[in-house]
Short mmCIF file of C-alpha atoms in Angstrom, two decimals:
data_model
loop_
_atom_site.label_atom_id
_atom_site.label_comp_id
_atom_site.label_asym_id
_atom_site.label_seq_id
_atom_site.Cartn_x
_atom_site.Cartn_y
_atom_site.Cartn_z
CA UNK A 30 0.00 0.00 0.00
CA UNK A 31 1.33 3.42 -0.90
CA UNK A 32 0.47 6.71 0.73
CA UNK A 33 0.68 10.20 -0.62
CA UNK A 34 3.70 11.98 0.93
CA UNK A 35 1.57 15.12 1.27
CA UNK A 36 -1.27 13.03 2.63
CA UNK A 37 -4.10 14.07 4.91
CA UNK A 38 -3.81 14.91 8.58
CA UNK A 39 -6.04 12.55 10.53
CA UNK A 40 -8.49 13.41 13.28
CA UNK A 41 -7.78 12.65 16.93
CA UNK A 42 -9.99 13.05 20.01
CA UNK A 43 -9.42 16.80 20.27
CA UNK A 44 -10.20 17.45 16.60
CA UNK A 45 -13.35 15.30 16.66
CA UNK A 46 -14.69 17.06 19.73
CA UNK A 47 -13.81 20.47 18.30
CA UNK A 48 -15.68 19.73 15.07
CA UNK A 49 -18.66 18.43 17.02
CA UNK A 50 -18.66 21.55 19.19
CA UNK A 51 -18.55 23.84 16.15
CA UNK A 52 -21.60 22.04 14.76
CA UNK A 53 -23.33 21.90 18.14
CA UNK A 54 -23.55 18.19 17.40
CA UNK A 55 -24.96 15.72 19.88
CA UNK A 56 -24.45 12.19 18.56
CA UNK A 57 -27.73 10.26 18.38
CA UNK A 58 -28.39 6.57 18.96
CA UNK A 59 -31.14 6.75 16.35
CA UNK A 60 -28.58 7.27 13.61
CA UNK A 61 -25.95 5.06 15.21
CA UNK A 62 -23.53 7.95 15.55
CA UNK A 63 -20.33 6.83 17.24
CA UNK A 64 -17.34 8.69 15.83
CA UNK A 65 -13.89 7.10 15.61
CA UNK A 66 -11.34 9.24 17.46
CA UNK A 67 -8.25 7.06 16.98
CA UNK A 68 -6.02 7.55 13.93
CA UNK A 69 -4.43 4.11 14.30
CA UNK A 70 -7.86 2.48 14.05
CA UNK A 71 -8.84 4.17 10.79
CA UNK A 72 -5.42 3.40 9.31
CA UNK A 73 -5.90 -0.22 10.35
CA UNK A 74 -9.31 -0.33 8.64
CA UNK A 75 -7.81 1.04 5.43
CA UNK A 76 -4.91 -1.42 5.62
CA UNK A 77 -7.22 -4.42 6.22
CA UNK A 78 -9.46 -3.34 3.34
CA UNK A 79 -6.54 -3.85 0.90
CA UNK A 80 -7.59 -0.89 -1.23
CA UNK A 81 -5.02 0.63 -3.57
CA UNK A 82 -4.50 3.84 -5.48
CA UNK A 83 -6.65 2.42 -8.27
CA UNK A 84 -9.77 2.07 -6.14
CA UNK A 85 -12.90 4.20 -6.13
CA UNK A 86 -14.23 3.76 -2.61
CA UNK A 87 -17.76 4.16 -1.29
CA UNK A 88 -18.00 5.13 2.37
CA UNK A 89 -21.29 5.09 4.29
CA UNK A 90 -21.86 7.35 7.27
CA UNK A 91 -18.62 9.36 7.13
CA UNK A 92 -19.72 11.48 10.06
CA UNK A 93 -17.02 14.02 10.87
CA UNK A 94 -14.54 12.50 8.41
CA UNK A 95 -12.20 10.33 10.51
CA UNK A 96 -12.20 7.32 8.17
CA UNK A 97 -12.69 9.50 5.07
CA UNK A 98 -9.34 11.19 5.60
CA UNK A 99 -7.57 7.85 6.04
CA UNK A 100 -9.18 6.53 2.85
CA UNK A 101 -7.98 9.58 0.94
CA UNK A 102 -4.40 8.69 1.92
CA UNK A 103 -4.67 5.72 -0.44
CA UNK A 104 -7.76 5.65 -2.70
CA UNK A 105 -8.06 7.23 -6.13
CA UNK A 106 -11.46 8.64 -5.18
CA UNK A 107 -13.86 8.52 -2.21
CA UNK A 108 -17.63 8.92 -2.46
CA UNK A 109 -19.21 9.36 0.97
CA UNK A 110 -22.94 8.79 1.56
CA UNK A 111 -24.21 10.80 4.54
CA UNK A 112 -27.84 11.03 5.67
CA UNK A 113 -27.34 13.87 8.16
CA UNK A 114 -27.55 17.25 6.33
CA UNK A 115 -25.47 19.00 9.00
CA UNK A 116 -22.61 16.52 8.64
CA UNK A 117 -22.86 16.29 4.86
CA UNK A 118 -22.66 20.07 4.51
CA UNK A 119 -19.61 20.37 6.77
CA UNK A 120 -17.58 17.44 5.43
CA UNK A 121 -16.12 19.08 2.28
CA UNK A 122 -14.70 21.93 4.40
CA UNK A 123 -13.11 19.42 6.77
CA UNK A 124 -11.54 17.54 3.85
CA UNK A 125 -10.27 20.83 2.38
CA UNK A 126 -8.71 21.78 5.73
CA UNK A 127 -7.14 18.41 6.60
CA UNK A 128 -6.46 17.01 3.11
CA UNK A 129 -6.14 19.94 0.70
CA UNK A 130 -4.09 17.85 -1.72
CA UNK A 131 -6.84 15.23 -1.96
CA UNK A 132 -9.98 17.38 -1.80
CA UNK A 133 -10.59 17.10 -5.54
CA UNK A 134 -10.81 13.32 -5.17
CA UNK A 135 -13.67 13.48 -2.68
CA UNK A 136 -17.42 13.87 -3.07
CA UNK A 137 -20.23 13.67 -0.53
CA UNK A 138 -23.74 12.52 -1.40
CA UNK A 139 -26.58 13.59 0.90
CA UNK A 140 -28.76 10.48 0.96
CA UNK A 141 -30.04 7.54 2.96
CA UNK A 142 -27.71 4.68 2.04
CA UNK A 143 -30.63 2.23 2.15
CA UNK A 144 -32.51 4.24 -0.48
CA UNK A 145 -29.77 5.65 -2.70
CA UNK A 146 -30.26 4.59 -6.32
CA UNK A 147 -27.14 5.91 -8.05
CA UNK A 148 -23.78 7.47 -7.29
CA UNK A 149 -21.88 10.12 -9.25
CA UNK A 150 -18.58 9.61 -11.02
CA UNK A 151 -16.75 6.42 -12.00
CA UNK A 152 -18.08 3.06 -10.85
CA UNK A 153 -16.96 2.26 -7.29
CA UNK A 154 -14.72 -0.76 -6.76
CA UNK A 155 -14.66 -1.01 -2.96
CA UNK A 156 -16.90 -0.36 0.04
CA UNK A 157 -15.16 0.66 3.26
CA UNK A 158 -17.29 2.00 6.09
CA UNK A 159 -18.08 2.22 9.76
CA UNK A 160 -21.71 1.26 9.18
CA UNK A 161 -24.48 2.56 11.46
CA UNK A 162 -25.09 -0.48 13.63
CA UNK A 163 -28.88 -0.36 13.59
CA UNK A 164 -29.06 -0.69 9.77
CA UNK A 165 -25.74 -2.33 8.89
CA UNK A 166 -27.03 -5.51 7.22
CA UNK A 167 -29.75 -3.94 5.02
CA UNK A 168 -27.33 -1.19 3.96
CA UNK A 169 -24.66 -3.73 3.02
CA UNK A 170 -27.09 -5.90 1.06
CA UNK A 171 -28.60 -2.89 -0.71
CA UNK A 172 -25.22 -1.57 -1.84
CA UNK A 173 -23.99 -4.98 -2.98
CA UNK A 174 -27.18 -5.27 -5.04
CA UNK A 175 -27.05 -1.72 -6.40
CA UNK A 176 -23.34 -1.62 -7.25
CA UNK A 177 -22.18 -4.76 -9.09
CA UNK A 178 -18.87 -2.99 -9.75
CA UNK A 179 -17.93 -3.40 -6.06
CA UNK A 180 -15.16 -6.00 -5.97
CA UNK A 181 -14.34 -6.08 -2.26
CA UNK A 182 -14.73 -4.22 0.96
CA UNK A 183 -14.37 -3.99 4.68
CA UNK A 184 -17.06 -2.80 7.07
CA UNK A 185 -17.09 -2.21 10.80
CA UNK A 186 -20.28 -3.43 12.43
CA UNK A 187 -21.49 -4.64 15.81
CA UNK A 188 -19.45 -7.71 16.80
CA UNK A 189 -22.54 -9.93 16.93
CA UNK A 190 -23.51 -8.86 13.40
CA UNK A 191 -19.96 -9.47 12.19
CA UNK A 192 -20.22 -13.02 13.53
CA UNK A 193 -23.51 -13.55 11.69
CA UNK A 194 -22.28 -12.14 8.38
CA UNK A 195 -19.21 -14.37 8.37
CA UNK A 196 -20.82 -17.51 9.87
CA UNK A 197 -20.57 -20.79 7.91
CA UNK A 198 -23.51 -23.23 7.61
CA UNK A 199 -24.02 -25.27 10.74
CA UNK A 200 -22.68 -22.68 13.17
CA UNK A 201 -24.93 -21.24 15.85
CA UNK A 202 -24.72 -17.70 14.44
CA UNK A 203 -25.57 -18.75 10.87
CA UNK A 204 -28.75 -17.13 9.61
CA UNK A 205 -30.34 -14.74 7.12
CA UNK A 206 -27.42 -12.24 7.03
CA UNK A 207 -24.94 -15.09 6.48
CA UNK A 208 -26.83 -16.52 3.51
CA UNK A 209 -27.64 -13.19 1.85
CA UNK A 210 -24.06 -11.99 2.17
CA UNK A 211 -22.83 -15.32 0.76
CA UNK A 212 -24.99 -14.76 -2.34
CA UNK A 213 -22.73 -11.84 -3.25
CA UNK A 214 -19.37 -12.54 -1.68
CA UNK A 215 -16.91 -14.64 0.27
CA UNK A 216 -17.06 -13.13 3.75
CA UNK A 217 -14.66 -13.39 6.69
CA UNK A 218 -14.05 -11.84 10.08
CA UNK A 219 -11.12 -9.43 9.93
CA UNK A 220 -10.63 -8.51 13.57
CA UNK A 221 -12.16 -6.79 16.58
CA UNK A 222 -12.33 -3.11 17.51
CA UNK A 223 -12.35 -1.85 21.11
CA UNK A 224 -15.01 0.51 22.47
CA UNK A 225 -12.56 3.19 23.56
CA UNK A 226 -11.71 4.26 19.99
CA UNK A 227 -15.17 5.82 19.65
CA UNK A 228 -16.83 8.97 20.92
CA UNK A 229 -19.22 8.45 22.49
CA UNK A 230 -18.15 4.92 23.43
CA UNK A 231 -20.82 2.41 22.31
CA UNK A 232 -22.23 -0.15 24.72
CA UNK A 233 -21.47 -3.00 22.28
CA UNK A 234 -18.27 -4.45 20.87
CA UNK A 235 -17.37 -3.93 17.22
CA UNK A 236 -15.94 -6.22 14.57
CA UNK A 237 -14.47 -5.94 11.10
CA UNK A 238 -15.90 -7.94 8.22
CA UNK A 239 -14.02 -8.29 4.94
CA UNK A 240 -15.59 -9.58 1.75
CA UNK A 241 -14.61 -10.36 -1.82
CA UNK A 242 -17.20 -10.40 -4.59
CA UNK A 243 -17.99 -13.74 -6.15
CA UNK A 244 -20.51 -14.88 -8.72
CA UNK A 245 -23.89 -15.84 -7.23
CA UNK A 246 -25.06 -19.45 -7.50
CA UNK A 247 -26.06 -20.51 -11.00
CA UNK A 248 -29.85 -20.76 -10.92
CA UNK A 249 -32.95 -19.92 -12.93
CA UNK A 250 -34.53 -18.50 -9.77
CA UNK A 251 -34.30 -14.75 -9.19
CA UNK A 252 -32.40 -13.31 -6.26
CA UNK A 253 -35.70 -12.09 -4.80
CA UNK A 254 -37.10 -15.64 -4.95
CA UNK A 255 -34.03 -17.12 -3.30
CA UNK A 256 -34.10 -14.48 -0.57
CA UNK A 257 -37.81 -15.14 0.01
CA UNK A 258 -36.96 -18.79 0.67
CA UNK A 259 -34.12 -17.76 2.99
CA UNK A 260 -36.39 -15.43 4.97
CA UNK A 261 -39.03 -18.14 5.34
CA UNK A 262 -36.53 -20.82 6.35
CA UNK A 263 -35.21 -18.74 9.24
CA UNK A 264 -38.47 -17.10 10.31
CA UNK A 265 -38.87 -19.84 12.91
CA UNK A 266 -35.43 -21.08 13.86
CA UNK A 267 -34.81 -24.76 14.51
CA UNK A 268 -37.91 -25.78 12.54
CA UNK A 269 -37.50 -28.41 9.88
CA UNK A 270 -37.26 -26.64 6.55
CA UNK A 271 -40.37 -28.48 5.30
CA UNK A 272 -42.44 -26.86 8.04
CA UNK A 273 -40.68 -23.51 7.80
CA UNK A 274 -41.48 -23.22 4.09
CA UNK A 275 -45.11 -24.27 4.39
CA UNK A 276 -46.42 -20.70 4.44
CA UNK A 277 -44.42 -19.67 1.38
CA UNK A 278 -45.27 -22.88 -0.51
CA UNK A 279 -48.94 -22.87 0.44
CA UNK A 280 -48.78 -26.36 1.94
CA UNK A 281 -46.36 -28.81 3.50
CA UNK A 282 -46.86 -31.11 0.49
CA UNK A 283 -45.68 -28.50 -2.02
CA UNK A 284 -42.77 -27.58 0.25
CA UNK A 285 -41.75 -31.23 0.51
CA UNK A 286 -42.00 -31.76 -3.25
CA UNK A 287 -39.79 -28.72 -3.90
CA UNK A 288 -37.21 -29.82 -1.33
CA UNK A 289 -37.04 -33.33 -2.74
CA UNK A 290 -36.71 -31.97 -6.27
CA UNK A 291 -33.83 -29.75 -5.03
CA UNK A 292 -32.09 -32.70 -3.39
CA UNK A 293 -32.54 -31.24 0.10
CA UNK A 294 -33.66 -33.36 3.06
CA UNK A 295 -37.12 -32.03 4.06
CA UNK A 296 -36.31 -32.71 7.71
CA UNK A 297 -33.12 -30.60 7.61
CA UNK A 298 -33.04 -27.21 9.26
CA UNK A 299 -32.23 -23.94 7.55
CA UNK A 300 -29.15 -23.52 9.73
CA UNK A 301 -27.29 -26.27 7.83
CA UNK A 302 -28.20 -25.24 4.27
CA UNK A 303 -25.81 -23.38 1.97
CA UNK A 304 -26.74 -20.50 -0.31
CA UNK A 305 -26.54 -22.99 -3.20
CA UNK A 306 -29.10 -25.19 -1.40
CA UNK A 307 -31.47 -22.25 -1.05
CA UNK A 308 -31.04 -21.39 -4.74
CA UNK A 309 -31.98 -24.95 -5.74
CA UNK A 310 -35.02 -24.87 -3.45
CA UNK A 311 -36.24 -21.61 -4.98
CA UNK A 312 -35.62 -22.97 -8.47
CA UNK A 313 -37.80 -25.99 -7.68
CA UNK A 314 -40.48 -24.22 -5.63
CA UNK A 315 -41.60 -21.27 -7.74
CA UNK A 316 -42.39 -23.28 -10.90
CA UNK A 317 -44.61 -25.51 -8.72
CA UNK A 318 -46.48 -22.44 -7.52
CA UNK A 319 -46.91 -21.21 -11.09
CA UNK A 320 -48.34 -24.58 -12.09
CA UNK A 321 -51.32 -23.95 -9.85
CA UNK A 322 -50.34 -24.86 -6.33
CA UNK A 323 -51.78 -22.40 -3.75
CA UNK A 324 -49.73 -19.26 -4.21
CA UNK A 325 -48.74 -17.23 -1.13
CA UNK A 326 -48.37 -13.49 -1.06
CA UNK A 327 -45.55 -11.75 -2.82
CA UNK A 328 -42.16 -13.18 -1.86
CA UNK A 329 -41.10 -9.64 -1.06
CA UNK A 330 -37.98 -7.71 -1.73
CA UNK A 331 -34.69 -8.94 -0.25
#
């Protein structure tokens, strides 16, 4: 990894508190605002993300700019998505003050990351973010869906969520986030982050999750159909998948027929099935529904 010799100055505790005071900012739990105040931590995040000077990076929830400045040390361009108008308006001035040599490589987008539909400039190649903990999984899934150009990334999330995202089939933390993330990428835990690097300090531990894009399972089923099966399979944990899918299939008989056609044991539980298993189930189930079996409500968006 190379850094610009005239690179940005990073924010420490004093700078973060000064910026917050200037904005009369009181961090809110509602928006998951916990600002990183440790320069070593943001440099570690950038290092673990493996981004290079060729990368166009998307950051979500840049806040006061702690991680943004560290990203600008390395990345070709940083696009930051910020939902708070006060923070979004101030961020360019902070970048200009602390990273004048990189300011032209930065852009902030005032938007809700769960609802953003497009981003300006060249297609992003990496996602690196301290995600708001209350919406971390839906934001991650939305951006992976929206931006197929994303090749890899590293996100900081609540430690428990990090465990779920990176969990393999059969583990006790394996569930909906694990399967949906696996549709898009190979996911792994990339370390833990202490509470004292944040202001205010959160009451939960944090973890890093790294991912590398991979092709989704080969299937004639749509992603929405596969995700509908995933949601149903885990709606009542520890149920046999035959029973768990009864509502979606319209009956236990249709669910069983689909599972047998997919080569999945109807008495298995969702916790042991891979994303490829769920794709085969969806591929077998939805044609049965179209042939006239009782059709449930819309499978819903992922």
